[in-house]
mmCIF file of C-alpha atoms and ligand atoms in Angstrom:
data_model
loop_
_atom_site.group_PDB
_atom_site.id
_atom_site.type_symbol
_atom_site.label_atom_id
_atom_site.label_comp_id
_atom_site.label_asym_id
_atom_site.label_seq_id
_atom_site.Cartn_x
_atom_site.Cartn_y
_atom_site.Cartn_z
ATOM 1 C CA UNK X 1 -13.851 -4.815 -52.104
ATOM 2 C CA UNK X 2 -13.487 -1.765 -49.532
ATOM 3 C CA UNK X 3 -11.366 1.421 -50.021
ATOM 4 C CA UNK X 4 -8.831 2.716 -48.097
ATOM 5 C CA UNK X 5 -10.513 5.109 -45.185
ATOM 6 C CA UNK X 6 -7.992 7.563 -45.524
ATOM 7 C CA UNK X 7 -6.523 7.314 -48.761
ATOM 8 C CA UNK X 8 -8.614 6.003 -51.000
ATOM 9 C CA UNK X 9 -6.678 3.656 -52.637
ATOM 10 C CA UNK X 10 -8.229 0.164 -53.560
ATOM 11 C CA UNK X 11 -4.918 -1.790 -51.781
ATOM 12 C CA UNK X 12 -6.770 -2.446 -48.055
ATOM 13 C CA UNK X 13 -4.401 -4.912 -46.082
ATOM 14 C CA UNK X 14 -6.153 -3.865 -42.788
ATOM 15 C CA UNK X 15 -9.363 -3.841 -41.335
ATOM 16 C CA UNK X 16 -9.348 -2.497 -37.724
ATOM 17 C CA UNK X 17 -13.190 -3.719 -36.342
ATOM 18 C CA UNK X 18 -13.095 -1.875 -33.218
ATOM 19 C CA UNK X 19 -12.659 1.750 -35.415
ATOM 20 C CA UNK X 20 -14.412 0.175 -38.115
ATOM 21 C CA UNK X 21 -11.472 1.434 -40.674
ATOM 22 C CA UNK X 22 -9.875 -0.338 -43.567
ATOM 23 C CA UNK X 23 -6.135 0.740 -44.156
ATOM 24 C CA UNK X 24 -3.669 0.712 -46.859
ATOM 25 C CA UNK X 25 0.149 -0.621 -45.827
ATOM 26 C CA UNK X 26 0.887 3.128 -45.644
ATOM 27 C CA UNK X 27 -1.727 4.608 -43.828
ATOM 28 C CA UNK X 28 -1.937 1.592 -41.246
ATOM 29 C CA UNK X 29 1.945 2.527 -40.535
ATOM 30 C CA UNK X 30 0.774 6.598 -40.267
ATOM 31 C CA UNK X 31 -2.719 5.879 -38.558
ATOM 32 C CA UNK X 32 -0.393 3.444 -35.853
ATOM 33 C CA UNK X 33 2.351 6.245 -35.659
ATOM 34 C CA UNK X 34 -0.219 8.767 -34.736
ATOM 35 C CA UNK X 35 -1.835 6.531 -32.178
ATOM 36 C CA UNK X 36 1.250 6.021 -30.199
ATOM 37 C CA UNK X 37 2.021 9.791 -30.542
ATOM 38 C CA UNK X 38 -1.210 10.761 -29.675
ATOM 39 C CA UNK X 39 -0.869 8.091 -26.095
ATOM 40 C CA UNK X 40 2.347 9.883 -25.473
ATOM 41 C CA UNK X 41 0.552 13.186 -25.023
ATOM 42 C CA UNK X 42 -2.762 11.753 -23.444
ATOM 43 C CA UNK X 43 -0.652 10.744 -20.299
ATOM 44 C CA UNK X 44 2.101 13.333 -20.662
ATOM 45 C CA UNK X 45 4.777 10.589 -20.405
ATOM 46 C CA UNK X 46 7.495 12.999 -22.066
ATOM 47 C CA UNK X 47 8.387 16.040 -23.412
ATOM 48 C CA UNK X 48 9.966 16.474 -27.478
ATOM 49 C CA UNK X 49 13.386 17.709 -25.431
ATOM 50 C CA UNK X 50 13.621 14.782 -22.843
ATOM 51 C CA UNK X 51 16.131 11.938 -23.101
ATOM 52 C CA UNK X 52 13.808 8.504 -23.331
ATOM 53 C CA UNK X 53 15.166 5.067 -23.029
ATOM 54 C CA UNK X 54 13.521 2.086 -24.619
ATOM 55 C CA UNK X 55 13.737 -0.984 -23.463
ATOM 56 C CA UNK X 56 14.441 -2.958 -26.293
ATOM 57 C CA UNK X 57 13.712 -6.947 -26.395
ATOM 58 C CA UNK X 58 14.198 -8.418 -29.849
ATOM 59 C CA UNK X 59 10.132 -8.307 -30.203
ATOM 60 C CA UNK X 60 7.950 -6.776 -32.105
ATOM 61 C CA UNK X 61 6.273 -5.224 -29.075
ATOM 62 C CA UNK X 62 9.559 -3.132 -28.116
ATOM 63 C CA UNK X 63 10.755 -2.924 -32.031
ATOM 64 C CA UNK X 64 7.158 -1.568 -32.979
ATOM 65 C CA UNK X 65 7.969 1.259 -29.736
ATOM 66 C CA UNK X 66 11.584 2.283 -30.694
ATOM 67 C CA UNK X 67 10.398 2.877 -34.273
ATOM 68 C CA UNK X 68 7.550 4.444 -33.618
ATOM 69 C CA UNK X 69 8.461 6.682 -30.973
ATOM 70 C CA UNK X 70 11.698 7.485 -33.994
ATOM 71 C CA UNK X 71 8.929 8.805 -35.981
ATOM 72 C CA UNK X 72 6.397 10.438 -33.783
ATOM 73 C CA UNK X 73 8.921 12.400 -31.915
ATOM 74 C CA UNK X 74 11.874 13.511 -34.524
ATOM 75 C CA UNK X 75 13.339 15.536 -32.221
ATOM 76 C CA UNK X 76 13.279 13.331 -29.113
ATOM 77 C CA UNK X 77 16.850 11.281 -28.579
ATOM 78 C CA UNK X 78 15.952 7.706 -27.726
ATOM 79 C CA UNK X 79 18.716 5.227 -26.086
ATOM 80 C CA UNK X 80 17.817 1.867 -26.665
ATOM 81 C CA UNK X 81 18.445 -0.592 -23.489
ATOM 82 C CA UNK X 82 18.886 -3.939 -24.387
ATOM 83 C CA UNK X 83 19.258 -7.260 -21.845
ATOM 84 C CA UNK X 84 21.172 -10.079 -22.698
ATOM 85 C CA UNK X 85 20.023 -12.791 -20.322
ATOM 86 C CA UNK X 86 21.949 -15.625 -21.378
ATOM 87 C CA UNK X 87 19.192 -17.857 -22.681
ATOM 88 C CA UNK X 88 21.211 -20.505 -24.910
ATOM 89 C CA UNK X 89 20.651 -19.494 -28.903
ATOM 90 C CA UNK X 90 17.913 -17.286 -27.966
ATOM 91 C CA UNK X 91 19.441 -14.301 -26.265
ATOM 92 C CA UNK X 92 22.336 -14.084 -29.350
ATOM 93 C CA UNK X 93 19.576 -14.224 -31.670
ATOM 94 C CA UNK X 94 17.452 -11.190 -29.723
ATOM 95 C CA UNK X 95 20.700 -9.350 -29.709
ATOM 96 C CA UNK X 96 21.404 -9.310 -33.058
ATOM 97 C CA UNK X 97 17.781 -7.897 -34.077
ATOM 98 C CA UNK X 98 18.130 -4.997 -31.711
ATOM 99 C CA UNK X 99 21.586 -4.407 -33.179
ATOM 100 C CA UNK X 100 20.680 -4.243 -36.767
ATOM 101 C CA UNK X 101 17.029 -2.399 -35.818
ATOM 102 C CA UNK X 102 18.937 0.338 -33.427
ATOM 103 C CA UNK X 103 21.836 0.592 -36.667
ATOM 104 C CA UNK X 104 18.881 1.288 -39.478
ATOM 105 C CA UNK X 105 17.228 4.027 -37.067
ATOM 106 C CA UNK X 106 20.480 5.399 -35.893
ATOM 107 C CA UNK X 107 20.215 5.118 -32.093
ATOM 108 C CA UNK X 108 22.717 4.505 -29.810
ATOM 109 C CA UNK X 109 21.950 0.840 -28.148
ATOM 110 C CA UNK X 110 23.818 0.190 -24.437
ATOM 111 C CA UNK X 111 23.690 -3.605 -24.037
ATOM 112 C CA UNK X 112 23.718 -5.392 -20.398
ATOM 113 C CA UNK X 113 25.158 -8.865 -20.594
ATOM 114 C CA UNK X 114 23.769 -10.539 -17.189
ATOM 115 C CA UNK X 115 26.953 -12.863 -17.666
ATOM 116 C CA UNK X 116 29.338 -11.054 -17.787
ATOM 117 C CA UNK X 117 27.979 -8.403 -15.178
ATOM 118 C CA UNK X 118 26.632 -10.274 -12.655
ATOM 119 C CA UNK X 119 28.669 -13.924 -13.814
ATOM 120 C CA UNK X 120 25.015 -15.745 -13.956
ATOM 121 C CA UNK X 121 22.359 -16.376 -16.703
ATOM 122 C CA UNK X 122 18.109 -17.049 -16.104
ATOM 123 C CA UNK X 123 19.296 -20.807 -16.871
ATOM 124 C CA UNK X 124 20.785 -20.912 -13.415
ATOM 125 C CA UNK X 125 17.323 -20.437 -12.104
ATOM 126 C CA UNK X 126 16.705 -24.029 -12.471
ATOM 127 C CA UNK X 127 19.118 -25.163 -9.971
ATOM 128 C CA UNK X 128 16.250 -23.001 -7.450
ATOM 129 C CA UNK X 129 13.716 -23.163 -5.752
ATOM 130 C CA UNK X 130 12.193 -21.303 -8.810
ATOM 131 C CA UNK X 131 13.121 -23.338 -11.402
ATOM 132 C CA UNK X 132 9.281 -23.752 -11.998
ATOM 133 C CA UNK X 133 8.799 -20.257 -11.971
ATOM 134 C CA UNK X 134 11.614 -19.000 -14.442
ATOM 135 C CA UNK X 135 9.245 -15.909 -16.141
ATOM 136 C CA UNK X 136 8.331 -14.868 -12.970
ATOM 137 C CA UNK X 137 12.258 -14.888 -11.579
ATOM 138 C CA UNK X 138 13.147 -13.435 -14.953
ATOM 139 C CA UNK X 139 10.750 -10.609 -14.411
ATOM 140 C CA UNK X 140 12.076 -9.194 -11.401
ATOM 141 C CA UNK X 141 15.389 -9.835 -12.813
ATOM 142 C CA UNK X 142 14.536 -7.654 -15.714
ATOM 143 C CA UNK X 143 12.830 -4.935 -13.749
ATOM 144 C CA UNK X 144 15.663 -4.265 -11.671
ATOM 145 C CA UNK X 145 18.391 -4.063 -13.970
ATOM 146 C CA UNK X 146 16.594 -2.113 -16.214
ATOM 147 C CA UNK X 147 16.038 0.517 -13.686
ATOM 148 C CA UNK X 148 19.457 -0.489 -13.131
ATOM 149 C CA UNK X 149 20.502 0.546 -16.997
ATOM 150 C CA UNK X 150 17.862 3.761 -17.169
ATOM 151 C CA UNK X 151 20.227 5.538 -14.493
ATOM 152 C CA UNK X 152 23.794 4.271 -16.039
ATOM 153 C CA UNK X 153 22.422 5.419 -19.366
ATOM 154 C CA UNK X 154 21.156 8.629 -17.407
ATOM 155 C CA UNK X 155 17.615 9.220 -18.669
ATOM 156 C CA UNK X 156 14.530 10.701 -17.271
ATOM 157 C CA UNK X 157 12.156 7.975 -18.770
ATOM 158 C CA UNK X 158 12.409 4.570 -19.390
ATOM 159 C CA UNK X 159 9.499 3.861 -22.078
ATOM 160 C CA UNK X 160 7.995 -0.091 -22.489
ATOM 161 C CA UNK X 161 7.050 -2.503 -24.698
ATOM 162 C CA UNK X 162 3.916 -3.073 -22.687
ATOM 163 C CA UNK X 163 0.812 -3.341 -25.185
ATOM 164 C CA UNK X 164 -2.845 -3.073 -24.899
ATOM 165 C CA UNK X 165 -3.818 -6.863 -24.699
ATOM 166 C CA UNK X 166 -0.406 -7.287 -21.557
ATOM 167 C CA UNK X 167 -1.671 -4.778 -19.731
ATOM 168 C CA UNK X 168 -5.549 -5.590 -20.089
ATOM 169 C CA UNK X 169 -4.769 -9.197 -19.548
ATOM 170 C CA UNK X 170 -2.686 -8.151 -16.390
ATOM 171 C CA UNK X 171 -5.456 -5.967 -15.009
ATOM 172 C CA UNK X 172 -7.974 -8.481 -15.102
ATOM 173 C CA UNK X 173 -6.020 -10.889 -12.944
ATOM 174 C CA UNK X 174 -4.944 -8.255 -10.430
ATOM 175 C CA UNK X 175 -8.623 -7.415 -10.268
ATOM 176 C CA UNK X 176 -9.585 -10.726 -10.194
ATOM 177 C CA UNK X 177 -7.575 -11.963 -7.454
ATOM 178 C CA UNK X 178 -7.928 -8.684 -5.440
ATOM 179 C CA UNK X 179 -4.176 -7.875 -5.680
ATOM 180 C CA UNK X 180 -4.990 -3.927 -5.722
ATOM 181 C CA UNK X 181 -1.569 -2.863 -4.633
ATOM 182 C CA UNK X 182 -0.157 -4.790 -7.859
ATOM 183 C CA UNK X 183 -3.446 -3.182 -9.767
ATOM 184 C CA UNK X 184 -1.799 0.108 -9.418
ATOM 185 C CA UNK X 185 1.299 -0.614 -10.727
ATOM 186 C CA UNK X 186 -0.329 -1.610 -14.098
ATOM 187 C CA UNK X 187 -0.256 2.799 -15.057
ATOM 188 C CA UNK X 188 0.715 4.413 -18.111
ATOM 189 C CA UNK X 189 3.116 6.184 -16.219
ATOM 190 C CA UNK X 190 4.888 5.000 -13.014
ATOM 191 C CA UNK X 191 7.107 7.859 -11.016
ATOM 192 C CA UNK X 192 9.823 6.992 -10.082
ATOM 193 C CA UNK X 193 10.007 5.084 -6.174
ATOM 194 C CA UNK X 194 12.764 7.313 -4.880
ATOM 195 C CA UNK X 195 14.450 10.260 -6.942
ATOM 196 C CA UNK X 196 17.667 9.828 -9.506
ATOM 197 C CA UNK X 197 15.092 6.947 -10.812
ATOM 198 C CA UNK X 198 13.810 6.873 -14.032
ATOM 199 C CA UNK X 199 9.286 7.304 -14.929
ATOM 200 C CA UNK X 200 8.572 4.470 -17.131
ATOM 201 C CA UNK X 201 5.906 4.619 -19.240
ATOM 202 C CA UNK X 202 4.017 2.298 -21.700
ATOM 203 C CA UNK X 203 3.430 4.588 -24.848
ATOM 204 C CA UNK X 204 1.714 1.359 -26.478
ATOM 205 C CA UNK X 205 -0.968 0.933 -23.782
ATOM 206 C CA UNK X 206 -3.741 1.577 -26.067
ATOM 207 C CA UNK X 207 -1.735 -0.581 -29.187
ATOM 208 C CA UNK X 208 -3.089 -4.267 -29.429
ATOM 209 C CA UNK X 209 -0.559 -6.780 -30.093
ATOM 210 C CA UNK X 210 -1.622 -7.781 -33.742
ATOM 211 C CA UNK X 211 -0.784 -4.519 -34.928
ATOM 212 C CA UNK X 212 2.485 -4.575 -33.591
ATOM 213 C CA UNK X 213 3.091 -6.952 -35.309
ATOM 214 C CA UNK X 214 1.818 -5.749 -38.442
ATOM 215 C CA UNK X 215 3.681 -2.333 -37.514
ATOM 216 C CA UNK X 216 6.553 -4.371 -37.875
ATOM 217 C CA UNK X 217 5.809 -6.512 -40.918
ATOM 218 C CA UNK X 218 4.779 -4.098 -42.789
ATOM 219 C CA UNK X 219 7.782 -1.667 -42.154
ATOM 220 C CA UNK X 220 10.096 -4.192 -41.767
ATOM 221 C CA UNK X 221 11.307 -4.165 -38.440
ATOM 222 C CA UNK X 222 13.925 -6.609 -38.022
ATOM 223 C CA UNK X 223 12.393 -9.149 -34.837
ATOM 224 C CA UNK X 224 13.322 -12.124 -33.446
ATOM 225 C CA UNK X 225 11.572 -15.108 -35.383
ATOM 226 C CA UNK X 226 12.462 -17.715 -32.366
ATOM 227 C CA UNK X 227 10.502 -18.545 -28.949
ATOM 228 C CA UNK X 228 12.034 -18.354 -25.391
ATOM 229 C CA UNK X 229 12.128 -21.625 -24.405
ATOM 230 C CA UNK X 230 11.194 -20.962 -21.171
ATOM 231 C CA UNK X 231 7.949 -18.912 -21.978
ATOM 232 C CA UNK X 232 5.194 -19.752 -19.529
ATOM 233 C CA UNK X 233 2.702 -17.565 -19.970
ATOM 234 C CA UNK X 234 -0.411 -20.083 -19.024
ATOM 235 C CA UNK X 235 -1.849 -18.108 -16.267
ATOM 236 C CA UNK X 236 -1.871 -14.734 -18.012
ATOM 237 C CA UNK X 237 -3.094 -16.938 -21.291
ATOM 238 C CA UNK X 238 -5.711 -17.876 -19.419
ATOM 239 C CA UNK X 239 -6.830 -14.161 -18.883
ATOM 240 C CA UNK X 240 -5.912 -13.307 -22.642
ATOM 241 C CA UNK X 241 -8.438 -16.099 -23.923
ATOM 242 C CA UNK X 242 -10.962 -14.669 -21.886
ATOM 243 C CA UNK X 243 -10.598 -11.316 -23.236
ATOM 244 C CA UNK X 244 -10.374 -12.477 -26.897
ATOM 245 C CA UNK X 245 -14.237 -14.449 -26.497
ATOM 246 C CA UNK X 246 -15.704 -10.687 -25.421
ATOM 247 C CA UNK X 247 -13.377 -8.975 -28.173
ATOM 248 C CA UNK X 248 -15.371 -11.332 -30.715
ATOM 249 C CA UNK X 249 -18.908 -9.946 -29.452
ATOM 250 C CA UNK X 250 -17.561 -6.506 -28.852
ATOM 251 C CA UNK X 251 -14.256 -5.648 -30.948
ATOM 252 C CA UNK X 252 -13.507 -2.560 -28.790
ATOM 253 C CA UNK X 253 -14.037 -4.536 -25.100
ATOM 254 C CA UNK X 254 -10.365 -4.431 -24.705
ATOM 255 C CA UNK X 255 -10.252 -0.434 -24.817
ATOM 256 C CA UNK X 256 -13.331 -0.086 -23.034
ATOM 257 C CA UNK X 257 -11.742 -2.098 -20.359
ATOM 258 C CA UNK X 258 -9.106 -0.117 -20.050
ATOM 259 C CA UNK X 259 -10.582 2.802 -20.234
ATOM 260 C CA UNK X 260 -12.619 1.649 -16.845
ATOM 261 C CA UNK X 261 -9.573 0.317 -15.082
ATOM 262 C CA UNK X 262 -8.054 3.518 -15.683
ATOM 263 C CA UNK X 263 -10.835 5.338 -14.149
ATOM 264 C CA UNK X 264 -10.306 2.851 -11.819
ATOM 265 C CA UNK X 265 -6.564 2.971 -10.768
ATOM 266 C CA UNK X 266 -7.003 6.498 -8.544
ATOM 267 C CA UNK X 267 -9.668 5.196 -6.808
ATOM 268 C CA UNK X 268 -7.626 2.135 -5.555
ATOM 269 C CA UNK X 269 -4.740 4.450 -4.599
ATOM 270 C CA UNK X 270 -6.472 6.444 -2.274
ATOM 271 C CA UNK X 271 -8.000 3.282 -0.722
ATOM 272 C CA UNK X 272 -4.732 1.185 -0.537
ATOM 273 C CA UNK X 273 -2.108 3.184 0.378
ATOM 274 C CA UNK X 274 1.511 2.066 -1.194
ATOM 275 C CA UNK X 275 3.501 0.286 1.744
ATOM 276 C CA UNK X 276 6.770 1.988 3.401
ATOM 277 C CA UNK X 277 9.351 2.067 0.869
ATOM 278 C CA UNK X 278 12.380 1.719 2.699
ATOM 279 C CA UNK X 279 16.029 0.665 1.061
ATOM 280 C CA UNK X 280 17.232 -2.803 0.127
ATOM 281 C CA UNK X 281 20.707 -3.364 2.565
ATOM 282 C CA UNK X 282 22.339 -5.381 -0.260
ATOM 283 C CA UNK X 283 21.752 -2.831 -3.553
ATOM 284 C CA UNK X 284 20.441 0.190 -2.151
ATOM 285 C CA UNK X 285 17.492 0.072 -4.277
ATOM 286 C CA UNK X 286 14.162 0.778 -3.116
ATOM 287 C CA UNK X 287 12.616 -2.174 -1.280
ATOM 288 C CA UNK X 288 9.630 -2.698 1.064
ATOM 289 C CA UNK X 289 11.826 -5.441 2.566
ATOM 290 C CA UNK X 290 15.523 -5.615 4.788
ATOM 291 C CA UNK X 291 16.427 -7.163 1.458
ATOM 292 C CA UNK X 292 14.912 -6.483 -1.980
ATOM 293 C CA UNK X 293 13.317 -9.556 -4.293
ATOM 294 C CA UNK X 294 16.547 -9.391 -7.006
ATOM 295 C CA UNK X 295 19.064 -9.488 -3.990
ATOM 296 C CA UNK X 296 17.221 -12.675 -2.636
ATOM 297 C CA UNK X 297 16.915 -14.170 -5.823
ATOM 298 C CA UNK X 298 20.509 -13.515 -6.857
ATOM 299 C CA UNK X 299 21.730 -14.208 -3.725
ATOM 300 C CA UNK X 300 20.626 -17.559 -4.116
ATOM 301 C CA UNK X 301 22.362 -18.384 -7.736
ATOM 302 C CA UNK X 302 25.387 -17.223 -5.994
ATOM 303 C CA UNK X 303 24.867 -19.243 -2.780
ATOM 304 C CA UNK X 304 24.743 -22.037 -5.389
ATOM 305 C CA UNK X 305 27.908 -21.365 -6.935
ATOM 306 C CA UNK X 306 29.930 -20.674 -3.970
ATOM 307 C CA UNK X 307 28.950 -24.493 -2.559
ATOM 308 C CA UNK X 308 29.701 -25.995 -5.821
ATOM 309 C CA UNK X 309 32.817 -24.184 -6.860
ATOM 310 C CA UNK X 310 31.680 -22.845 -9.841
ATOM 311 C CA UNK X 311 33.008 -19.593 -11.784
ATOM 312 C CA UNK X 312 31.624 -18.072 -14.435
HETATM 313 FE FE1 LIG H 401 12.588 -14.190 -19.285
HETATM 314 FE FE2 LIG H 401 10.171 -16.465 -19.232
HETATM 315 FE FE3 LIG H 401 10.365 -14.364 -21.014
HETATM 316 FE FE4 LIG H 401 11.857 -16.253 -21.465
HETATM 317 S S1 LIG H 401 9.699 -16.152 -21.840
HETATM 318 S S2 LIG H 401 12.444 -13.724 -21.453
HETATM 319 S S3 LIG H 401 12.425 -16.605 -19.329
HETATM 320 S S4 LIG H 401 10.349 -13.526 -19.339
HETATM 321 ZN ZN1 LIG H 402 18.702 -5.273 -3.466
#
């Protein structure tokens, strides 16, 4: 039976194969927090005296993110931002987990309920042409509303829980499909598109998904225990599965891939300049079109509601 590499105790619970480390529960939690701290410092994501918004969904990644940032940077002012998407049962469940977590950590929580604010829910998109692309619509809606929430909360930086597995799967997908501009959007730190918007940062970019779950389990963090009924991740899962196969051969594979992509992105940025950004004539957010993707999607539901006299 191996001993914990950090404290020498015999109660090993985790084997970090890519780092050839056996760790006990306490040392694993410390190892995890240290890596988050190092990642923030490596990419200069924020300063210790910043106000940082954290997008929290009720899931393991964002719970691990909020908790580890709180531990790694005790002086940092954190604001948890939660979006209630109005998905039956699931959204209420997620919101209750977020409320418990922020209460434990004594962190301010701001919630945006799309039913109350916009008079619609993600479910309403099932009546539009996006009925088979609910997750894609949901992603567009989330990105836009989190920008708005970051502005309302007056945070300079918005941290999201994208983990190593998410990021490398999306990078591989965009790479193999030649979506160069999208590839450059998956950076660890994204500057604001226009003045007054927040920087977006990914402090978990070097943290594997399974370690986020272990951090929540060993740290006894409240996380959702049911899945979203609309979950449709087939496309990305294909790339995640490919990465798993490679990782069986080399446990360090995802870390290596991430590092190579991080070297590639500046070259791609040079070769494929960003499209010209104007402002959406409806919401005034930066957009490469006259009407942004968010407003186009919202107006589809609003149009349906108007045609059918639906008031929410
Ligand atoms: Fe939205 Fe899809 Fe995630 Fe559900 S699974 S919250 S619909 S992105
Ligand atoms: Zn718009």
